[in-house]
Amino acid sequence: MNDTLVTLVGNAATGVEFRETASGGMARFRFAVTPRRWDRGKQLWTDGHTSFFTVWAWRALALNLSGSVSVGEPLVVHGRLKVREEEREGRRKTFVDIEAVAVGHDLTRGTAAFRRVAKGETASTIPVGSPDGAGGPGGDDPWDRGSDGGGGGGSGEGGEEEEGERVVRRRSGRSTGSRKAGGELAPVP
C-alpha cells in the first residue's frame, strides 16, 4: 500500500481522549505545528502560520499516550497522513488526520523519563458509552459531534454520557484516574 508517512514536530493542543472499544484502545488529540523562521531584517525568530492536525492512535500506543501526554507538551509524531472532506451544514470541510505509528516527547526542548509498561497493566478508566469497534479517520467517527475534531463537541468538559464504553480524558495535565500504592492504576468509581 502506498501510504504517505510524515513526521511532525509541534505541541499537544488538547488533552488526549482515550476510549476502550471492542477492538482495543483508541485515542485522539489535536496537534499544533508552528514553523519558526529567522528574520534577518529584524534579527529575531518569527512564528509562521500554525497548522492543526488530529492525531489518532490505537491499542498500546493509545493507552500509553493517555498516560504520558498533556496539553502544551512538545512532541514528535510519526504516522500516516490522511486527508478527508466532509459536508456539514451545506459547507465542505477538509480535515487532516495523522494515524500515529510512533509518538514521543521532543527532547530538544526538555527531558523525559521512559517507563516500560508491564504486560496486563491498564489505564484508569471511567465507565461511559457502549463498546463499538468503529471510528478513526475515514470511518464513522464515534467522537464526531459536529466539531472540527477540536476535542469532543456535544457535552463539553464533563465528557459524554453513553452506556457501556470506558473513557479516560486528560485535561490540563491531570488524569481522571487515581493511583494505588505500588504504582498500580485503580479504576475511578
GROMACS .gro file of C-alpha atoms in nm, residues 9 26 41 47 117 129 138 146 178:
model
    9
    9VAL     CA    1   0.728   1.837   1.539
   26MET     CA    2  -0.846   0.425   2.076
   41GLY     CA    3   1.597   4.216   0.887
   47ASP     CA    4   0.641   3.229   1.400
  117VAL     CA    5   0.465  -0.077   3.071
  129GLY     CA    6  -2.083   0.475   2.649
  138GLY     CA    7  -1.220   0.786   0.709
  146GLY     CA    8  -2.019   1.843   1.477
  178SER     CA    9  -0.612   0.761   4.078
   0.00000   0.00000   0.00000
